Coordinates of C-alpha atoms in Angstrom, one line a residue:
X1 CA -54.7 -72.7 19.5
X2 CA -55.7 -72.3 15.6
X3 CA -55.7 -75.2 13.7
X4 CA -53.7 -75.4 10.3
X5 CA -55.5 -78.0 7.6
X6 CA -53.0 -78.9 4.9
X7 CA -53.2 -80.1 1.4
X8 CA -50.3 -82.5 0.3
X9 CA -49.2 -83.2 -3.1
X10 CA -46.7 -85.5 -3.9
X11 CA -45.3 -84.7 -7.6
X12 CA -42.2 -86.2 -9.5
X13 CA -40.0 -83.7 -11.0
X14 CA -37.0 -85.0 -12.8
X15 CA -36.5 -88.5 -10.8
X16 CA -37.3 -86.4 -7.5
X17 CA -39.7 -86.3 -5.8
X18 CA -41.1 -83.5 -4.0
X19 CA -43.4 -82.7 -1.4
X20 CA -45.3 -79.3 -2.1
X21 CA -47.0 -78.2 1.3
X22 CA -49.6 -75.2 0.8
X23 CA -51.6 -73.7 3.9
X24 CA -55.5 -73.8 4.1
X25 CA -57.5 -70.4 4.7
X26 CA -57.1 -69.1 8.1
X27 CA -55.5 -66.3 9.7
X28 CA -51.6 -64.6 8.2
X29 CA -49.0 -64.6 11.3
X30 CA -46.9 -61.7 11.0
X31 CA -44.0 -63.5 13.4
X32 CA -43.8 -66.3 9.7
X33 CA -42.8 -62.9 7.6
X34 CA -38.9 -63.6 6.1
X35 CA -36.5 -61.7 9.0
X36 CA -34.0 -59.1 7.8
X37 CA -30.5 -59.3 7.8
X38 CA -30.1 -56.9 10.4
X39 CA -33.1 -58.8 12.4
X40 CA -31.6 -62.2 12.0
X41 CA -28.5 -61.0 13.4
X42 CA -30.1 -58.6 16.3
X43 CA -28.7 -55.8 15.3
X44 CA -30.7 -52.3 14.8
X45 CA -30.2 -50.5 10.9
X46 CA -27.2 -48.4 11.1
X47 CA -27.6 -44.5 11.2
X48 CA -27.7 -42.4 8.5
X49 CA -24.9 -39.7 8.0
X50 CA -25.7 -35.7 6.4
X51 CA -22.9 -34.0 5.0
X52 CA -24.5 -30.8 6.0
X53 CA -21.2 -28.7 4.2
X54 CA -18.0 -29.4 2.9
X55 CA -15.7 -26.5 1.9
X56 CA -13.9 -24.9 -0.1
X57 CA -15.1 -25.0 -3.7
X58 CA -12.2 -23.2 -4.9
X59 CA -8.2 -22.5 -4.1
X60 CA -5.0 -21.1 -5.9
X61 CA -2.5 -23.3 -7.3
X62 CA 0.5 -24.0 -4.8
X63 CA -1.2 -22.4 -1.8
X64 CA -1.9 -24.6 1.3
X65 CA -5.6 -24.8 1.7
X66 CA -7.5 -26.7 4.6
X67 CA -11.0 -28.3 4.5
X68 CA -14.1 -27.7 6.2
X69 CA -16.6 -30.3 7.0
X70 CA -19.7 -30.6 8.8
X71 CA -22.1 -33.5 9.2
X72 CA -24.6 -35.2 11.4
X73 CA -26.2 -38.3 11.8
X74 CA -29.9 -39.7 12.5
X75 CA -28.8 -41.7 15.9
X76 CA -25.3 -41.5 17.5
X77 CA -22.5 -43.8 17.0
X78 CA -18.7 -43.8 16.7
X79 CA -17.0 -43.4 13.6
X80 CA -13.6 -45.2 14.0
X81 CA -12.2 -41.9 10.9
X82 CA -14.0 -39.3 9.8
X83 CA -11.9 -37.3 7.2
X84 CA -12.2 -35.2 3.9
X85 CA -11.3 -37.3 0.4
X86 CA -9.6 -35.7 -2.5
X87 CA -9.7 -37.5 -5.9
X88 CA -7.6 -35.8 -8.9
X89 CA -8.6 -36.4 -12.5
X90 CA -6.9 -39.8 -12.7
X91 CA -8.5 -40.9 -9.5
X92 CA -5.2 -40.7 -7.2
X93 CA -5.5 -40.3 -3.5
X94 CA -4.9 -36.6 -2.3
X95 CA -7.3 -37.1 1.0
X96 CA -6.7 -34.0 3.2
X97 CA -4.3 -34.7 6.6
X98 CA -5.7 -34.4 9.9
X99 CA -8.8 -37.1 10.1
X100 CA -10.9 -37.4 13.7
X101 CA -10.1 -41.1 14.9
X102 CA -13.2 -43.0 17.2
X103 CA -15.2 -39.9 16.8
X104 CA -18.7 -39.8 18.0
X105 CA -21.3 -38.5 15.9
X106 CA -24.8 -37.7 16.6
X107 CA -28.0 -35.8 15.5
X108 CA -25.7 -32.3 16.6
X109 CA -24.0 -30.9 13.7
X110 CA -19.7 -31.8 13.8
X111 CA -17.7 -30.0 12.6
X112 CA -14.0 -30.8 10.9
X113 CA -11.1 -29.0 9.8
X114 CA -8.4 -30.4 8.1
X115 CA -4.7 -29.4 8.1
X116 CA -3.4 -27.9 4.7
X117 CA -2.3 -29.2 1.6
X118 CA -1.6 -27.3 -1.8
X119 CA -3.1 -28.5 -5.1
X120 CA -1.3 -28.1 -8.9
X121 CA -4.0 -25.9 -10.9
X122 CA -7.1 -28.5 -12.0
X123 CA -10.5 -30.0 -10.9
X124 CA -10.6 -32.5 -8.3
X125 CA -13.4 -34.5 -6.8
X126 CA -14.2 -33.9 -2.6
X127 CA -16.1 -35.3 -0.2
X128 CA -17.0 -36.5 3.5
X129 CA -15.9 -40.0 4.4
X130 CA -16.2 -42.1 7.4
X131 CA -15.6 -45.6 8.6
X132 CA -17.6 -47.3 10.9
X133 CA -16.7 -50.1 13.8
X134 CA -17.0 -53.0 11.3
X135 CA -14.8 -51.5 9.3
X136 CA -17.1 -50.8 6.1
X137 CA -16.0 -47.1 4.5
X138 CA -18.7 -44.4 3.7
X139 CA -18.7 -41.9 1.1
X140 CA -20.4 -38.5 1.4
X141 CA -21.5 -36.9 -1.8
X142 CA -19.2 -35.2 -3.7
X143 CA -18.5 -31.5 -4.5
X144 CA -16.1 -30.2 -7.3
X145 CA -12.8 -28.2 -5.9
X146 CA -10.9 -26.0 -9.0
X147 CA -7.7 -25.0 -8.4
X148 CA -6.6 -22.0 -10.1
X149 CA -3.4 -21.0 -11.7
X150 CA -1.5 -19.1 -9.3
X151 CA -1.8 -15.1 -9.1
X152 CA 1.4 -13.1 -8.2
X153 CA 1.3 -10.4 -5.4
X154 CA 1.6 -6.9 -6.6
X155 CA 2.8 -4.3 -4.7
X156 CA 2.2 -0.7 -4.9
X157 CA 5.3 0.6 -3.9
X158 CA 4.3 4.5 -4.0
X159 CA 2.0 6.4 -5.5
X160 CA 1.3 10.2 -6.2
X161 CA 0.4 13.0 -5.9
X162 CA -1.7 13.3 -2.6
X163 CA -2.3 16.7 -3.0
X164 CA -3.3 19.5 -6.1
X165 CA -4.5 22.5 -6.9
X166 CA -7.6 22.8 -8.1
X167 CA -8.5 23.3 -11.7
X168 CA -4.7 22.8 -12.6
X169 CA -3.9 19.8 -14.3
X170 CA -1.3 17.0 -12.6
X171 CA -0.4 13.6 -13.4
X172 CA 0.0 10.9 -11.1
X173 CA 3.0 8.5 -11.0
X174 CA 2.4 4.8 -9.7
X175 CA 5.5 2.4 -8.8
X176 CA 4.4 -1.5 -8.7
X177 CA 6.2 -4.2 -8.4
X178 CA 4.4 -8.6 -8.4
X179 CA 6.1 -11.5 -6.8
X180 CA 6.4 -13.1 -9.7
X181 CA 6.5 -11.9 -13.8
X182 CA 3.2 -11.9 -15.3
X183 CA 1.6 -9.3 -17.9
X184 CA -0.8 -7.4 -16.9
X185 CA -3.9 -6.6 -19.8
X186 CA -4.2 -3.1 -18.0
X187 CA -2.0 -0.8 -15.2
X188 CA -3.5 2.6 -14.3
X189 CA -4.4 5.2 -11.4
X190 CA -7.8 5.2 -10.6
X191 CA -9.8 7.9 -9.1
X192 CA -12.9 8.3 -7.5
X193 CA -15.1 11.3 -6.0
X194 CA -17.1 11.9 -3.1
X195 CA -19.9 10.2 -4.9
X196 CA -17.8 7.3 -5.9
X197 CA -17.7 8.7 -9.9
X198 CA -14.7 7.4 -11.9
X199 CA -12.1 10.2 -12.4
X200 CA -9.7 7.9 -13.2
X201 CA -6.1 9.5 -14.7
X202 CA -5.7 8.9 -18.8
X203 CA -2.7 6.8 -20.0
X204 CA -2.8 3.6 -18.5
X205 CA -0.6 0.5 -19.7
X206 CA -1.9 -2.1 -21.7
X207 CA -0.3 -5.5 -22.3
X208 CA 2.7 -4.7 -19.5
X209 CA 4.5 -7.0 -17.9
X210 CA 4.8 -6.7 -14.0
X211 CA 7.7 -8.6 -12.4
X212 CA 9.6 -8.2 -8.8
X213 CA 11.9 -5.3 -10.2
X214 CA 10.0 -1.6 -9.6
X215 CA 7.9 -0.6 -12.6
X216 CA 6.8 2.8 -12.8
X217 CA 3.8 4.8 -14.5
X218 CA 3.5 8.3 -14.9
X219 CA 0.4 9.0 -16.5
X220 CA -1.5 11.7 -18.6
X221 CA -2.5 14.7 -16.8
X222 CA -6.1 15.4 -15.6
X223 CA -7.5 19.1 -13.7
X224 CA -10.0 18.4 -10.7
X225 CA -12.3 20.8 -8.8
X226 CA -11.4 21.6 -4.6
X227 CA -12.6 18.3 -2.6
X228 CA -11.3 15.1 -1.5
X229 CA -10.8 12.3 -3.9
X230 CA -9.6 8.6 -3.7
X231 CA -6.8 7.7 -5.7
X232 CA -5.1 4.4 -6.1
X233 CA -3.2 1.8 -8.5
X234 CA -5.1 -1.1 -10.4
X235 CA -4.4 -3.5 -13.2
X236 CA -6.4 -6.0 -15.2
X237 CA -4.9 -9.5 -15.4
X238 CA -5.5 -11.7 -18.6
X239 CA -8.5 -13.8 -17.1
X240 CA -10.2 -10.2 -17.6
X241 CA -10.3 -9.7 -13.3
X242 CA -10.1 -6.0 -11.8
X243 CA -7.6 -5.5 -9.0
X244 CA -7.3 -2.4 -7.1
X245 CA -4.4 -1.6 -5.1
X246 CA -5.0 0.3 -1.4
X247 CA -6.5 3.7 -2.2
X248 CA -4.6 7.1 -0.7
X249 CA -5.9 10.4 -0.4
X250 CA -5.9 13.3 -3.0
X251 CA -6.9 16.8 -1.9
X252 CA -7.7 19.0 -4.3
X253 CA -7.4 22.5 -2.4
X254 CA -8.6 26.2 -4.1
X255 CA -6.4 27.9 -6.2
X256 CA -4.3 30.7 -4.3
X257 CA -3.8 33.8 -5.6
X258 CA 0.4 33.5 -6.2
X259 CA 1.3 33.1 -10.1
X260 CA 3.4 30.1 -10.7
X261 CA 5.9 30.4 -13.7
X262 CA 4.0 31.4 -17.1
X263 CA 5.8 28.7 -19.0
X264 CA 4.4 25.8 -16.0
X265 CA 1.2 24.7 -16.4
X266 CA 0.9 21.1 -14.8
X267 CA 1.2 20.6 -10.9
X268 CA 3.4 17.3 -11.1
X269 CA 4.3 17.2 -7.5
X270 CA 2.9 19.1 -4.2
X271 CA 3.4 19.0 -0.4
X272 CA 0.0 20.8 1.0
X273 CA 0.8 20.0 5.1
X274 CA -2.6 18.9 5.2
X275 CA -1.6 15.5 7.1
X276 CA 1.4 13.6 8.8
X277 CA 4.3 13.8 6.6
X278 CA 4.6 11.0 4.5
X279 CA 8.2 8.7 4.9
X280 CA 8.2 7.3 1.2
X281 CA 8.2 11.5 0.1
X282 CA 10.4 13.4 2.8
X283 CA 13.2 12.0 4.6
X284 CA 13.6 14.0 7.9
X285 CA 16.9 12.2 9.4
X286 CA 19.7 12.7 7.0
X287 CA 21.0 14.6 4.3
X288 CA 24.5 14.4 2.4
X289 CA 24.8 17.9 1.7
X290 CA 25.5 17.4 6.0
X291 CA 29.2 16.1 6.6
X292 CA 28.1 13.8 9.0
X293 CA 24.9 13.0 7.7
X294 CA 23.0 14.8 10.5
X295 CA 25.3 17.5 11.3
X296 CA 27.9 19.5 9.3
X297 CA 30.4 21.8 11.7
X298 CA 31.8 23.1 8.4
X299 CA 29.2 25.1 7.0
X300 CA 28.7 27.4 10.2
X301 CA 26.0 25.7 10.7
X302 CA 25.2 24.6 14.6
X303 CA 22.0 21.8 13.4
X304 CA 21.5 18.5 14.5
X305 CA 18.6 17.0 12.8
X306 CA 15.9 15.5 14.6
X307 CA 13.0 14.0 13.2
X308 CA 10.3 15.3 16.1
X309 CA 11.3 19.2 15.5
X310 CA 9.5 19.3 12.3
X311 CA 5.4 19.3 12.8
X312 CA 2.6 19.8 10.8
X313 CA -0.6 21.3 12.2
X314 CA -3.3 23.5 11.0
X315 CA -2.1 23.2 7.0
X316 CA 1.7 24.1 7.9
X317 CA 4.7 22.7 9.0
X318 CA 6.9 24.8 11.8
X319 CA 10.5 24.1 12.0
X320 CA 11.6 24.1 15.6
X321 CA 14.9 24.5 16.9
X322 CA 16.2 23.9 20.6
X323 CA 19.4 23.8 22.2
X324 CA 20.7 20.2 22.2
X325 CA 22.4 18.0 24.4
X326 CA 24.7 17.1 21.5
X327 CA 28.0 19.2 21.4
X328 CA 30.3 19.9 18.1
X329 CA 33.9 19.9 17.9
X330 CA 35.5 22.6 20.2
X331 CA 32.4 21.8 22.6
X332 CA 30.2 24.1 21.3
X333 CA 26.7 23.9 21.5
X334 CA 24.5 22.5 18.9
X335 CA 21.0 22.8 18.4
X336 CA 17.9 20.2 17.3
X337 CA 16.5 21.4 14.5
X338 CA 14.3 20.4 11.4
X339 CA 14.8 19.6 7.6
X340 CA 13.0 17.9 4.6
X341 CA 14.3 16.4 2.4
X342 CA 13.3 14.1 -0.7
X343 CA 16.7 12.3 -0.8
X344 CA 16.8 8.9 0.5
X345 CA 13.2 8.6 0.3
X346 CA 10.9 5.8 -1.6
X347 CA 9.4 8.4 -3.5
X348 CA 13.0 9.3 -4.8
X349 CA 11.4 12.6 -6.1
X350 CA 14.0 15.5 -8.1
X351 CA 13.3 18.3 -9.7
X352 CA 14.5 19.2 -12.9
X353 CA 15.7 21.9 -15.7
X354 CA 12.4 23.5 -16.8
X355 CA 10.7 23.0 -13.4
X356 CA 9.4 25.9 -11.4
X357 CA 9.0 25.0 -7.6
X358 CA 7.4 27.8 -4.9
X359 CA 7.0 27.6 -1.3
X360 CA 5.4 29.8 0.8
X361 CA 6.9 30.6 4.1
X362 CA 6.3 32.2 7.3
X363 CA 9.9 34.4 8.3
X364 CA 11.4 33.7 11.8
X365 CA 11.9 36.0 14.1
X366 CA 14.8 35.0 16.3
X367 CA 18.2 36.0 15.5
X368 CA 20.5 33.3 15.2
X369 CA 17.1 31.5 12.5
X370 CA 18.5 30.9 8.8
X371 CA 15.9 29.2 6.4
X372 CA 16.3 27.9 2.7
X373 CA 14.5 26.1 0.1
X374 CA 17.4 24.7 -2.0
X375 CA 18.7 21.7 -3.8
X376 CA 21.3 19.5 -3.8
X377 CA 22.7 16.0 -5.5
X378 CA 25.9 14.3 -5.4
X379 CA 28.0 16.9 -3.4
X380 CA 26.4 19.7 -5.4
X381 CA 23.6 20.6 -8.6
X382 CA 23.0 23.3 -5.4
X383 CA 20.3 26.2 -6.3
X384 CA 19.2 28.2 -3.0
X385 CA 15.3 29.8 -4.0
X386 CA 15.8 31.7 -1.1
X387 CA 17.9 32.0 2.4
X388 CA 16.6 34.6 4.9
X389 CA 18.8 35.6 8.0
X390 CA 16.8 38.0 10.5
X391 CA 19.9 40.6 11.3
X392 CA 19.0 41.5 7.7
X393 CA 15.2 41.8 7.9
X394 CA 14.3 42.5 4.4
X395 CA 16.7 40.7 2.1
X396 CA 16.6 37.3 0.8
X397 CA 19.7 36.0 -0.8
X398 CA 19.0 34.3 -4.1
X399 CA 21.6 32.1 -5.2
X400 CA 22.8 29.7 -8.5
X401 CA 25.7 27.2 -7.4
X402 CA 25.5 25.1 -10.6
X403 CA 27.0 28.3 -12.7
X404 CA 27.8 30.4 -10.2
X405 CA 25.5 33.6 -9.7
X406 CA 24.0 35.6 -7.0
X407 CA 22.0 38.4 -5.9
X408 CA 20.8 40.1 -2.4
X409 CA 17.4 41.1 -3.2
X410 CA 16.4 44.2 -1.0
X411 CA 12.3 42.7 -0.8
X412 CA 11.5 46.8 0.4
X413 CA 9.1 44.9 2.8
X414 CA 7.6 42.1 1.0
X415 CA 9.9 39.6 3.0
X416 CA 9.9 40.5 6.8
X417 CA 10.1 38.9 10.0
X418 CA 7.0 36.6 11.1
X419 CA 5.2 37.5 8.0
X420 CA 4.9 35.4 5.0
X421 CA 6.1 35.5 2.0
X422 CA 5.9 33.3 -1.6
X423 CA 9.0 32.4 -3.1
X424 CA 9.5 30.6 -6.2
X425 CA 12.3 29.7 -8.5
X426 CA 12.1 28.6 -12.2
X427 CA 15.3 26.4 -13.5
X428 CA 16.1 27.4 -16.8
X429 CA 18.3 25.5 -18.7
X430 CA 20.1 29.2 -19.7
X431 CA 18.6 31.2 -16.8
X432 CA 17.9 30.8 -13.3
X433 CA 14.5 32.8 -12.1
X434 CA 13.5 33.7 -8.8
X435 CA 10.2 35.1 -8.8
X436 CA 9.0 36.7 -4.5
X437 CA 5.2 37.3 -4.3
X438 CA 4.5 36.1 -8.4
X439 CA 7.2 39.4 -9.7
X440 CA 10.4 37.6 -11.4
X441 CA 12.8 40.0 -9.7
X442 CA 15.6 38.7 -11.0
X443 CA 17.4 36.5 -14.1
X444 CA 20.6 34.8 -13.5
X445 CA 21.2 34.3 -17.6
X446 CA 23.6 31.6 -16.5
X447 CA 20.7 28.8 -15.6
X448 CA 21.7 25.1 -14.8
X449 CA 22.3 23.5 -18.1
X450 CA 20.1 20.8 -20.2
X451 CA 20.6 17.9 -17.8
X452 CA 20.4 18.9 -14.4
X453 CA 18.5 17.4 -11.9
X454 CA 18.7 17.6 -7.5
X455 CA 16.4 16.7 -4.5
X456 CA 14.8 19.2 -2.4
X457 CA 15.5 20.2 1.3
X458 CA 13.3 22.8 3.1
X459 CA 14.9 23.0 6.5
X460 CA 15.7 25.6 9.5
X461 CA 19.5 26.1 10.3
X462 CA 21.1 27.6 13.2
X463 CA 23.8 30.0 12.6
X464 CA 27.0 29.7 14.7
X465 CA 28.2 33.4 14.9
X466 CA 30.9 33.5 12.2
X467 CA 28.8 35.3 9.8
X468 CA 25.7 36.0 10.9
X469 CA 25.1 36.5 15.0
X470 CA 23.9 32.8 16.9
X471 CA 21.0 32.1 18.4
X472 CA 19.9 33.8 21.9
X473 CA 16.7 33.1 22.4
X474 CA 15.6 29.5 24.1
X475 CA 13.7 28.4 20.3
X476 CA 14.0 29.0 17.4
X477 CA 10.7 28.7 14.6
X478 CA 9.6 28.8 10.8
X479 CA 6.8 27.6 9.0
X480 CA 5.8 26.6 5.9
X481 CA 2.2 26.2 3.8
X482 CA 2.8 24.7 0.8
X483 CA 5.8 23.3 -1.5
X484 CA 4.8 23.0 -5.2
X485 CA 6.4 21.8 -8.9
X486 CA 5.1 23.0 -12.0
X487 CA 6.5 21.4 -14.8

């Protein structure tokens, strides 16, 4: 055993005395080193917690928001809470709900997620916390979250056109409506090419204020060569941010040889049958120029409309008709047919004194078929650019309803059955003109007035056998290419 030699020295400090014992040389002993805390008490040093990621950084005023956190530590151990901490600017307790209670965590990464809460706009101070079994609380490092003024929705409640002609100039009209009022710095139509080039339409709105009533844009006009183009609605808010609303399709197709009206030059609306017929332009269902909304025994008409007998395929839509299950007063027989019309729709589209609209149609065959492009609004504002029955194969009856004119134009051939034929119509304030294959063939001189304005309907009726003989075969077809407005 090693032998300690001591040196004592006795020494009076202050009245006391004390005894001041210094080892000799000879070996250290590590077992005399002071004993830790931790030592003294037998316990090991507690593990060391990561806060490997804490989320989000960001979140919109008002709107619920959970937390995501992940962490590890350098031994396992339980953590009697493990939570996510929220401090505003004055130091107040806004701790996100839904803490782990007697949670063990270990070298494995852990993840958390909070439930929600919603924050007023400002900059708060987050982090990881835990408590362990003595009790003692543990704060992870901090992040920043900034909460942002609110944003309202916007809406794009409709937006046109989806289809032109190319190298003749159209506008596009855009309908929005936000959640809440706010002003926007910029609202326009933006385009984009193949390539992703910026085509976008001139006149947008700067400084407009956007709030839950419909707003709508109609913009300059802009002429684009044949191809496919996305179009779609965006604004700017006043924090300087883009937003673009969701994107539709604009195809541009080649010019065709007819010859619109001289006096219209811009394409403002168009209905190419390219794709499945759009419900915010064409209702299909109803029309109140029908009695009964889908059927009207009064006009010797035998229709009822249904929805599925008008199909697009190919570039066109065909108007079928069928006998149908459905009988009219006196138990007669009526017939499913087809008809488009742009009452009752989202789009809400009319045309209007000045505009020119052509459609060019394929002629039925079947006796009984009576087709028409024609227009009507409130129980009237009726113009017919053309209806065609086939026990008169070559005449199209062109007629005014507004101010009351008509003609039977003998086409000589141009209009026959199953061959097709453009029509188109220009609405003169002081003359209506009907114009078959790009010849005006005839001048009303009476026109529609200044202020008039009516939907369109393109449809296939069924004639009863008052006037004109019924149907005998088992169907009855039409077709159409194209429906245009020049304005």
């Amino acid at each position: 055993m090693p032998r300690f030699i001591t040196r004592v020295r006795v020494g009076v400090i202050a009245g006391t005395v004390a005894l001041l014992v210094a080892p000799l040389a000879g070996p250290a002993r590590a077992d005399l080193a002071a004993p830790s805390a931790d030592h003294a008490q037998g316990r090991a040093a507690p593990p060391s917690v990561t806060q490997v990621r804490l989320s989000p950084e960001t979140a919109q005023a008002g709107i619920p928001v959970s937390a995501q956190l992940t962490v590890r530590s350098s031994a396992c151990f339980t953590a009697a809470v493990l939570g996510v901490g929220v401090r505003d600017a004055a130091g107040d307790n806004l701790d996100f709900p839904g803490e782990l209670t007697n949670q063990r965590v270990c070298p494995q990464d852990l993840s958390l997620t909070t439930g929600t809460r919603a924050f007023p706009a400002g900059t708060y101070r987050v982090f990881g916390f835990y408590q362990d079994q003595a009790g003692r609380w543990h704060n992870l490092p901090e992040k920043t979250l900034t909460v942002t003024a609110a944003v309202p929705s916007v809406t794009q409640v409709r937006l046109s056109p989806e289809t032109a002609q190319a190298g003749t100039p159209v506008s596009a009209q855009l309908t929005v409506r936000s959640s809440a009022c706010f002003t926007a710095a910029v609202l326009g139509v933006g385009v984009r090419d193949a390539a992703g080039d910026n085509l976008d339409f001139p006149g947008e709105l700067t400084n407009q204020a956007i709030c839950p009533q419909d707003l709508s844009l109609t913009t300059g006009t802009r002429a684009f060569p044949a191809g496919t183009y996305r179009v779609f609605g965006f604004y700017q808010d006043q924090a300087g941010r883009w937003h673009n609303l969701p994107e539709k399709t604009l195809t541009v197709t080649a010019a065709t040889g007819s010859t619109p009206f001289p006096g219209a030059t811009s394409l403002i609306w168009s209905e190419e049958f390219n794709g499945p017929l759009s419900a915010d332009r064409w209702n299909r269902s109803t029309s109140s120029s029908y009695r009964y909304g889908s059927y009207n025994p009064d006009d010797d008409k035998l229709d009822k409309l249904d929805p599925a007998k008008v199909t697009v395929a190919d570039g066109a839509a065909t108007f079928t008709a069928t006998p149908s299950a459905f009988k009219l007063s006196g138990n007669r027989q009526a017939w499913d047919t087809g008809l488009l019309t742009t009452e009752n729709t989202p789009e809400h589209f009319m045309v209007k004194t000045g505009d020119y609209v052509e459609t060019r149609v394929k002629l039925p065959s079947e006796l009984g078929a009576w087709p028409a492009l024609w227009t009507w609004r409130d129980g009237g504002h009726e113009v017919d650019s053309f209806e065609y029955h086939t026990d008169n194969p070559n005449l199209l009856e062109l007629t005014n309803h507004v101010k009351p004119a008509q003609h039977y134009w003998d086409s000589k051939g141009a209009a026959k059955p199953g061959e097709w034929v453009v029509i188109g119509t220009h609405y003169g304030a002081d003359s209506v003109g009907w114009y078959i294959n790009g010849v005006d063939v005839f001048e009303d001189h009476v026109g529609v007035g200044r202020d008039w304005s009516a939907y369109l309907i393109l449809n296939l009726s069924l004639c009863s056998g008052t006037f004109h003989p019924g149907p005998t075969a088992k169907s009855v077809s039409f077709a159409a290419d194209y429906v245009r407005v020049y304005r």
